[in-house]
Short mmCIF file of C-alpha atoms in Angstrom, two decimals:
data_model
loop_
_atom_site.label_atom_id
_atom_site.label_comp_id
_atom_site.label_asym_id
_atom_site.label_seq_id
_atom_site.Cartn_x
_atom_site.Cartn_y
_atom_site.Cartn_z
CA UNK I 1063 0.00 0.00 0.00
CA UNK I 1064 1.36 3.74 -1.21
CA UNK I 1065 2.44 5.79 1.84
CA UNK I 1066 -0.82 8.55 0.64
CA UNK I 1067 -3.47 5.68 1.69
CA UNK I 1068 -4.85 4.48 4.86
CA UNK I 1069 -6.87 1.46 4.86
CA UNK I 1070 -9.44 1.57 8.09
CA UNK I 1071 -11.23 -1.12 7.50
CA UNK I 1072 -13.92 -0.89 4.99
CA UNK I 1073 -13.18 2.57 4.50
CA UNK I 1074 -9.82 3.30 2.19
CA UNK I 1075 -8.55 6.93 2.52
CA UNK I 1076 -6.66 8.57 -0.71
CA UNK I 1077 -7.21 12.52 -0.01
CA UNK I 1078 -8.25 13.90 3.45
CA UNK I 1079 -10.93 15.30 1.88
CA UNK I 1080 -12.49 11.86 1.41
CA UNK I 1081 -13.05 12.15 5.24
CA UNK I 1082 -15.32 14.86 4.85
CA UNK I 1083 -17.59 12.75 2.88
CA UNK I 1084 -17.83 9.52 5.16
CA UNK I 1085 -17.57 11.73 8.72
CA UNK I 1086 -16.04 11.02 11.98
CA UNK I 1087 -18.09 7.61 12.19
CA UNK I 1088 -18.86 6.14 8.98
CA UNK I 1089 -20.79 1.98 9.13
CA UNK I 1090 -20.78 -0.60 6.90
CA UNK I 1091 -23.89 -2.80 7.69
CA UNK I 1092 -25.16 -5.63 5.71
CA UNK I 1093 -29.04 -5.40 5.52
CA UNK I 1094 -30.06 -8.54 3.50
CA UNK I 1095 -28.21 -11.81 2.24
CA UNK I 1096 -29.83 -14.23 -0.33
CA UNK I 1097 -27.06 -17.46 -1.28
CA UNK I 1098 -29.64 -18.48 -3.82
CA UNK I 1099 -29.51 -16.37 -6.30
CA UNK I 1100 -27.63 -12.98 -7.30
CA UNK I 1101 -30.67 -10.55 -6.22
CA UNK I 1102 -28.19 -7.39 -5.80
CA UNK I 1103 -26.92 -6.45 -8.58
CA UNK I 1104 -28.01 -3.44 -10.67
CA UNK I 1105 -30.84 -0.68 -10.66
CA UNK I 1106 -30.77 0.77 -7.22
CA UNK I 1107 -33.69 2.91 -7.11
CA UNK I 1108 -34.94 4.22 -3.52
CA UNK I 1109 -38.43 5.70 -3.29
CA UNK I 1110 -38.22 8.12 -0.36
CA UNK I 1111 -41.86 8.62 -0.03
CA UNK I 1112 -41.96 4.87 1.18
CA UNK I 1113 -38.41 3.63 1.85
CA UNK I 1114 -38.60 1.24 -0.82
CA UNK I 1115 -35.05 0.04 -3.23
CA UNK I 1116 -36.09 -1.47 -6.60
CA UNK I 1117 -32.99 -3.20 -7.80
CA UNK I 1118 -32.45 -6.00 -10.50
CA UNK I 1119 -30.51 -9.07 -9.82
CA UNK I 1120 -27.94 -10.52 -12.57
CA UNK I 1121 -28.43 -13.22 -14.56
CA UNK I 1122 -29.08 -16.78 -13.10
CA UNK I 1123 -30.65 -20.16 -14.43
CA UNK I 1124 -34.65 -20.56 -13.33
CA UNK I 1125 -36.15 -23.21 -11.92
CA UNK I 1126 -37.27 -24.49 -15.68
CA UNK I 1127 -33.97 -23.80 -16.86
CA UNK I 1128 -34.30 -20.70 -18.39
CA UNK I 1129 -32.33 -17.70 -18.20
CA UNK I 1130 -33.98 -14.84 -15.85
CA UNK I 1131 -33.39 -11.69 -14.20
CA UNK I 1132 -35.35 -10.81 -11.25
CA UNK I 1133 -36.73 -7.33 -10.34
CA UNK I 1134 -37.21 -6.88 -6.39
CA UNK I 1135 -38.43 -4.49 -4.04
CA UNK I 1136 -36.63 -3.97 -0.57
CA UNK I 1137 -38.84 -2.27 2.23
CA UNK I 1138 -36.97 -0.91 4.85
CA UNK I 1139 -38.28 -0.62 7.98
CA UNK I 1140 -37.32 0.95 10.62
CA UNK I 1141 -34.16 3.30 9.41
CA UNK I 1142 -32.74 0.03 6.88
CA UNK I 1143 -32.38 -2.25 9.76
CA UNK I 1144 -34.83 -4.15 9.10
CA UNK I 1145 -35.89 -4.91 5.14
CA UNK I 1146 -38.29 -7.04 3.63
CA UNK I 1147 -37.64 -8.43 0.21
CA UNK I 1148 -40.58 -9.12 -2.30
CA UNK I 1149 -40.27 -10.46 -6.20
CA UNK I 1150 -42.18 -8.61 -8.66
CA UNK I 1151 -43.15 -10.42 -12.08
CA UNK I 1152 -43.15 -8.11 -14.72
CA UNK I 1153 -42.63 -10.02 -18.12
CA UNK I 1154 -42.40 -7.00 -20.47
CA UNK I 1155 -39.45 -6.10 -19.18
CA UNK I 1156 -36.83 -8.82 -20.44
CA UNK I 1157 -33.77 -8.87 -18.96
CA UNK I 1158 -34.13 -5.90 -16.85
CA UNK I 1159 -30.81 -4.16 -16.03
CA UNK I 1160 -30.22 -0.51 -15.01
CA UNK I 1161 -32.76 1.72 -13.07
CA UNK I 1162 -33.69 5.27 -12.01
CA UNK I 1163 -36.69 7.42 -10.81
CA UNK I 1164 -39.22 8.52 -13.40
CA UNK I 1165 -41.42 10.83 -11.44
CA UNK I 1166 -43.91 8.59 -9.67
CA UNK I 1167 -42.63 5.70 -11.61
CA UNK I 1168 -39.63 3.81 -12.51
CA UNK I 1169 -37.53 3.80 -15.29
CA UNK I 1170 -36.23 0.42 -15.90
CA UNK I 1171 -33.19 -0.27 -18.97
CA UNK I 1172 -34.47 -3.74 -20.96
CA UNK I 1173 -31.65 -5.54 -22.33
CA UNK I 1174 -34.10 -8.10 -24.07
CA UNK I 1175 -34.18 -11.44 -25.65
CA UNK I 1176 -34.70 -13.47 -28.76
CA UNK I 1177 -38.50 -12.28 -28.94
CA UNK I 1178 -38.77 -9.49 -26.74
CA UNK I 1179 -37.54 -5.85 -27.45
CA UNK I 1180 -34.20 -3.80 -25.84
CA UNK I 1181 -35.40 -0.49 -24.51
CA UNK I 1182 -36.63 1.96 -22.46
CA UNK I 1183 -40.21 0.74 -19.68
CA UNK I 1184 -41.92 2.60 -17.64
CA UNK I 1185 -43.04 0.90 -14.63
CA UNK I 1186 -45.15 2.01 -11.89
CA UNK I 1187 -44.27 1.48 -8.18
CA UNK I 1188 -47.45 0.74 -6.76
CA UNK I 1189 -48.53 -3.61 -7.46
CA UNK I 1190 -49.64 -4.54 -10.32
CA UNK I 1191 -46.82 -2.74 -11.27
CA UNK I 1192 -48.04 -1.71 -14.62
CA UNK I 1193 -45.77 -1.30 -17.19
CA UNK I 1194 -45.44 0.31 -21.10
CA UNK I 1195 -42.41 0.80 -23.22
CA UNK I 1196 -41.40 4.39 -23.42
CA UNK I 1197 -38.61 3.40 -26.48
CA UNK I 1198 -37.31 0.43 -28.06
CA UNK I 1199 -35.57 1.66 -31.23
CA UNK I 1200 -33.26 4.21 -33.30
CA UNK I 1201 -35.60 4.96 -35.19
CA UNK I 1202 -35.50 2.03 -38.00
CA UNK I 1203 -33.43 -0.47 -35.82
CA UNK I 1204 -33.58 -2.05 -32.76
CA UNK I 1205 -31.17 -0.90 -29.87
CA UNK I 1206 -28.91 -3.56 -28.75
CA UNK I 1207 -28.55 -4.81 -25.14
CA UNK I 1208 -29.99 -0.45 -23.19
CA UNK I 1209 -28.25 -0.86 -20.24
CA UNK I 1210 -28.42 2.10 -17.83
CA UNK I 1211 -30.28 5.54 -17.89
CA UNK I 1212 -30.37 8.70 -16.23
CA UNK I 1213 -33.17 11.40 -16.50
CA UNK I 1214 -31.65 15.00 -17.28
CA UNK I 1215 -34.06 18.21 -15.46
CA UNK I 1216 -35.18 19.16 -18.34
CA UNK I 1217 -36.81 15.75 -18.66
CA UNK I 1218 -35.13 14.20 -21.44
CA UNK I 1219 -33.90 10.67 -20.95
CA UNK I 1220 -30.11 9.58 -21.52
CA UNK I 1221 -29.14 5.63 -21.86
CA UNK I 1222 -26.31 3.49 -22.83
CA UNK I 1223 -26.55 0.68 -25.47
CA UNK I 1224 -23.35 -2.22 -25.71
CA UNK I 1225 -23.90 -5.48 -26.92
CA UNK I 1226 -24.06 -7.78 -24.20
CA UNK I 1227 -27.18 -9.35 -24.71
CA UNK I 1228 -25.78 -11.28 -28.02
CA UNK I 1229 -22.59 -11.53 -26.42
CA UNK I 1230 -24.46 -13.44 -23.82
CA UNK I 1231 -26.23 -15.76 -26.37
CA UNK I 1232 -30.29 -14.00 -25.46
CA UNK I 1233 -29.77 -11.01 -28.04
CA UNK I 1234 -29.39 -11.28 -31.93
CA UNK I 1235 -26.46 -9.52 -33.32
CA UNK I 1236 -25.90 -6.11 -32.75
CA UNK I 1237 -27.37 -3.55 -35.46
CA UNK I 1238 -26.16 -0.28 -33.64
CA UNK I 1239 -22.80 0.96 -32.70
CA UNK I 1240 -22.02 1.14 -28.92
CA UNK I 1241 -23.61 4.83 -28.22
CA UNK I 1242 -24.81 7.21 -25.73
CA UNK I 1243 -28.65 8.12 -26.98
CA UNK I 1244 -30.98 10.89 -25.99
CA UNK I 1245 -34.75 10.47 -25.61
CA UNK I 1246 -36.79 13.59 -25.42
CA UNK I 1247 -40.81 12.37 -24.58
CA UNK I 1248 -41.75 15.28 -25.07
CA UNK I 1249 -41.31 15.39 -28.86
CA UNK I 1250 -40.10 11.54 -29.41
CA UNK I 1251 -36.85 12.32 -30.45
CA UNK I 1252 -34.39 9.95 -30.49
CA UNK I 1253 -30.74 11.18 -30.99
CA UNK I 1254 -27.17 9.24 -30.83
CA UNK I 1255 -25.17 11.72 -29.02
CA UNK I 1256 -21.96 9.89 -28.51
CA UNK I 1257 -19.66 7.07 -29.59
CA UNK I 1258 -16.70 5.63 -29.46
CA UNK I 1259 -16.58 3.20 -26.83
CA UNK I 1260 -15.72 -0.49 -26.17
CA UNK I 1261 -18.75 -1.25 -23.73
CA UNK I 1262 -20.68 2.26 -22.63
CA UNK I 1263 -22.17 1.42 -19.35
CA UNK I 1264 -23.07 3.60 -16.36
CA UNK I 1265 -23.87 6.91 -16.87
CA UNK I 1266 -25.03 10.08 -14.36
CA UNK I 1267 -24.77 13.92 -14.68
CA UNK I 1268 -23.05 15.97 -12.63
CA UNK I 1269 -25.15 18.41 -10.42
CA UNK I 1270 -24.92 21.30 -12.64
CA UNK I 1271 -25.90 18.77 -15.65
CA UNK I 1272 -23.11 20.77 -17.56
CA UNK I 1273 -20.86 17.14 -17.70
CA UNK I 1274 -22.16 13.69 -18.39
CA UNK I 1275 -20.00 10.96 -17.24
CA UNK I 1276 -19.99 7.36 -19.20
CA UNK I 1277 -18.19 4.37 -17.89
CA UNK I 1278 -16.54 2.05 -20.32
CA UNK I 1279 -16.26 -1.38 -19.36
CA UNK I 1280 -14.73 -2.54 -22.07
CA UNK I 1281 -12.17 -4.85 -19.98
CA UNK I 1282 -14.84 -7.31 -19.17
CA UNK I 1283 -16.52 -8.78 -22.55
CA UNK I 1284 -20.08 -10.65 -22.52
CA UNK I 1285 -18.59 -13.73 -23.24
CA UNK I 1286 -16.27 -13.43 -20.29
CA UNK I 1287 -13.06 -12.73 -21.84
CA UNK I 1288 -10.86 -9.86 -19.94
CA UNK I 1289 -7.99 -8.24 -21.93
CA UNK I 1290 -6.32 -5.54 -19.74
CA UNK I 1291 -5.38 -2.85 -22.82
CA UNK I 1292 -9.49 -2.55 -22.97
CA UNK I 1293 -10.60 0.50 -21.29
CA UNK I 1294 -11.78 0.56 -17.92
CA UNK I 1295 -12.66 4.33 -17.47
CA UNK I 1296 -14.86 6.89 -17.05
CA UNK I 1297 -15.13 9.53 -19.81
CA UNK I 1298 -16.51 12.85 -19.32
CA UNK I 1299 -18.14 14.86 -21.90
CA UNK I 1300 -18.90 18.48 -21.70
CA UNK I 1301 -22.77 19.62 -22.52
CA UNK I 1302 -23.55 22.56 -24.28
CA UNK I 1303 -25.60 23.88 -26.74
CA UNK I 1304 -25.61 24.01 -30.61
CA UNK I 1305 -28.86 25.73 -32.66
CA UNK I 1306 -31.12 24.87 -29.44
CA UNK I 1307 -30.21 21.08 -28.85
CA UNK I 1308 -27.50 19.65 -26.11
CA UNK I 1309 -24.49 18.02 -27.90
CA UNK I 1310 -21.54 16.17 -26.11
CA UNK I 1311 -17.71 17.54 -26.75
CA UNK I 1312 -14.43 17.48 -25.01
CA UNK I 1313 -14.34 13.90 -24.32
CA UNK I 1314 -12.04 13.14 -22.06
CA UNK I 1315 -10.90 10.31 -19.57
CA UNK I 1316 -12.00 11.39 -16.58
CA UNK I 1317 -11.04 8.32 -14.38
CA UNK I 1318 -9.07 4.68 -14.85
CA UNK I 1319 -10.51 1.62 -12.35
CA UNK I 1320 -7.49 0.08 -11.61
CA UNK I 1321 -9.84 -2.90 -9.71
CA UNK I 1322 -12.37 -4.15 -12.24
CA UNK I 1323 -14.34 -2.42 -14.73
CA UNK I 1324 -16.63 0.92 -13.56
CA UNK I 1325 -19.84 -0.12 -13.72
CA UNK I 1326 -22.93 1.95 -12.11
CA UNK I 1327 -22.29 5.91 -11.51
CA UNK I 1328 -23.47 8.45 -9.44
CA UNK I 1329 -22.75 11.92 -8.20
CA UNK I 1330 -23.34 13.53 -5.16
CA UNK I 1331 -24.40 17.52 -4.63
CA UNK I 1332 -20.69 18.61 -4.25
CA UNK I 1333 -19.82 17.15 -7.59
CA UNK I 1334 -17.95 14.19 -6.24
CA UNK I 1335 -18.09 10.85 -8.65
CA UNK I 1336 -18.88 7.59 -7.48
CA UNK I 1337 -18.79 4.16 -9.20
CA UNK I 1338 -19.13 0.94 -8.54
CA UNK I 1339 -15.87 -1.10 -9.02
CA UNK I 1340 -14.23 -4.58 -8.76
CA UNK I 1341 -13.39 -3.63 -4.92
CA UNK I 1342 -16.57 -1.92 -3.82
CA UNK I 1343 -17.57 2.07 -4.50
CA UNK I 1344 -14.49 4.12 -5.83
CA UNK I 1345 -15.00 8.21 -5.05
CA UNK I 1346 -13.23 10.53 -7.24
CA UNK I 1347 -13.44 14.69 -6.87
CA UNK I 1348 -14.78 17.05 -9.95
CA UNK I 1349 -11.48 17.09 -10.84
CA UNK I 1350 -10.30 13.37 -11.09
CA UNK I 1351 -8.58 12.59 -8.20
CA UNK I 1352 -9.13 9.44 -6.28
CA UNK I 1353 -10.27 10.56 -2.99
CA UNK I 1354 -11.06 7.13 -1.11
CA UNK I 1355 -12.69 3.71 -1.58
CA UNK I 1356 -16.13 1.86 0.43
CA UNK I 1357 -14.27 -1.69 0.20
CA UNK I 1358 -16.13 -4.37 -0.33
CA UNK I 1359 -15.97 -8.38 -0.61
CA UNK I 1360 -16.50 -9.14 -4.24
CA UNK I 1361 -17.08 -5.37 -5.44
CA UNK I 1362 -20.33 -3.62 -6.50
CA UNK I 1363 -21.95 -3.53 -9.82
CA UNK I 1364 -24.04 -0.89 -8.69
CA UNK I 1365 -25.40 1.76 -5.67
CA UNK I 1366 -27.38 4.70 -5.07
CA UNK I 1367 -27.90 7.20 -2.31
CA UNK I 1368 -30.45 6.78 -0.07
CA UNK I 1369 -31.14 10.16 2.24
CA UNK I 1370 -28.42 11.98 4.78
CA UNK I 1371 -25.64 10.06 3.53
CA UNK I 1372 -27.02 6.13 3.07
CA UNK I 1373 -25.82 4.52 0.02
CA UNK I 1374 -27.20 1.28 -0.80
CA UNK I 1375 -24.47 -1.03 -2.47
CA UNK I 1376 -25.52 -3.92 -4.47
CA UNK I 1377 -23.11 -6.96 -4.29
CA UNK I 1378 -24.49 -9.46 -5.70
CA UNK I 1379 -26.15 -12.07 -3.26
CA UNK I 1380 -25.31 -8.93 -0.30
CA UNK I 1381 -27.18 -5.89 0.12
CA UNK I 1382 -25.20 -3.49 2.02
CA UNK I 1383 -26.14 -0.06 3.73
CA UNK I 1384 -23.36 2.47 3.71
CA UNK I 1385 -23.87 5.14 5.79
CA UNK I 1386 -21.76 8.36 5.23
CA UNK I 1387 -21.05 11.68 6.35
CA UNK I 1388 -25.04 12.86 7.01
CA UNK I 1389 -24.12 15.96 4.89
CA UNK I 1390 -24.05 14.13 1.85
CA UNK I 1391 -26.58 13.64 -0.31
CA UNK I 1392 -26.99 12.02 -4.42
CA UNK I 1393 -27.31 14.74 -6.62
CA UNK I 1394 -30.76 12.84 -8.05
CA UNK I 1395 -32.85 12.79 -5.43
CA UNK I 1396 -30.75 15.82 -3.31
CA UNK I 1397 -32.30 14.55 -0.08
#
């Protein structure tokens, strides 16, 4: 270990500043297990007016032998230390992956199958859980394997598209490039806005929505070869403006995950990026540096912030609850 970091426990210091953002007595807690079946692994979507998490789990082999991903909702009762986990069955969503609010409903990222469409659903919180695509194509062809989203304030809708899903052997062959898209409901306008990448994955504005960062997880390939020249960054893009419609420019790496690929992101309201890596949640400031690390057993695919400082961290068949300076909140929900 360099001389610059101190490993307490869970908590891996780079920059004294990172102390600022998990406070004089940060906690690691686990708040559900399930050996099973992988339940924790992407989404992360908490629904403060409730204290409800709707994540997705990865991939595993059903009890008739097919290949499922499950969509859950965690209750947590009193302050996360107690949670009750219930399976929701909603079969227009195939192969759910990535997650995020959508006003009173949720945004879920389809990666598809064989028969069933890649794509944006909406899908409301409350049971039956109804649910209705929002957008399942580039116009003419069919997106590829959508894999997380983020919903910009001026309520356009931003996603990520690699090929996964026919990596994996339950998509047919890709018919896109590996892009960033935006969706505007509004007008139904469907734009590629960047490109370029190996395997565009997370993706999350910062507060001032003036950057969008995109993680690259290149390294790691669908059909589970790892090559370590393949990226495994986080590129930031500037937004502006150009004859009334955002564009992306100045891409730039903003970040390298030495452990593992980048996978979800998130900001908080300072501007602060976090990701889920190989060895748990990584933190980096506006500005690049590594400021500290959330370690944890068999890394995170995916988090998000709960309120005064929680962040839920999905590992797989481990749900943990992170809790953080109270000052901090996720620039989504700002709470």
């Amino acid at each position: 270990m360099s001389s610059n970091t101190e490993n307490l426990d869970s908590w891996q210091v780079h920059d004294e500043s990172f102390r600022e953002i998990i406070g004089s007595s940060p906690s690691l807690d686990l708040l559900l297990q399930i050996d099973s079946y992988p339940f924790a692994h992407e989404a992360g979507v908490f629904i403060p007016s409730n204290d409800e998490l709707f994540i997705t789990s990865n991939q595993f082999t059903d009890t008739d032998g097919s290949r499922k991903v499950q969509i859950s909702k965690i209750s947590l009762l009193t302050g996360g230390k107690i949670v009750k986990h219930g399976e929701i069955s909603c079969p227009e969503i195939a192969m759910a992956n990535g997650g995020v609010n959508y006003g009173d409903d949720i945004l879920f990222c389809a990666q598809g199958s064989m028969t069933q469409p890649s794509g944006l659903f909406k899908m409301s919180r409350i049971p039956p859980y109804a649910t209705e695509p929002v957008t399942t194509s580039s116009h003419s062809r069919p997106f590829n394997s959508v894999n997380d989203v983020v919903v910009s304030k001026d309520g356009s809708i931003w996603f990520t598209d690699p090929p996964y899903g026919h990596e994996q052997g339950y998509r047919p062959p890709a018919t896109l490039p590996s892009q960033v898209y935006r969706f505007d409901p509004a007008t139904s306008s469907i734009r590629a806005m960047a490109d370029g990448f190996g395997r565009p994955n997370g993706i999350c504005f910062s507060p001032d929505e003036r950057t969008v960062y995109v993680t690259d997880t290149d390294l790691v390939h669908g059909d589970g070869t790892i090559d370590g020249n393949r990226a495994s960054t986080i590129y930031a893009f500037d937004v502006e403006h150009r004859h009334g419609q955002p564009v992306l420019l100045n891409k730039r790496l903003f970040a390298f995950a030495d452990v593992g690929i980048p996978d979800g992101i998130k900001c908080d309201t300072n501007g602060n990026v976090y990701s889920g890596c190989g060895d748990g949640v990584n933190v980096w400031s506006p500005g690049g540096d590594l400021l500290g690390r959330i370690l944890v057993d068999g890394g995170a695919a995916n988090f998000c912030f709960g309120r005064g400082g929680e962040l839920f961290i999905l590992n797989e068949h481990r749900l943990w609850r992170a809790q953080l300076s109270k000052s901090v909140k996720g620039a989504l929900l700002e709470i």
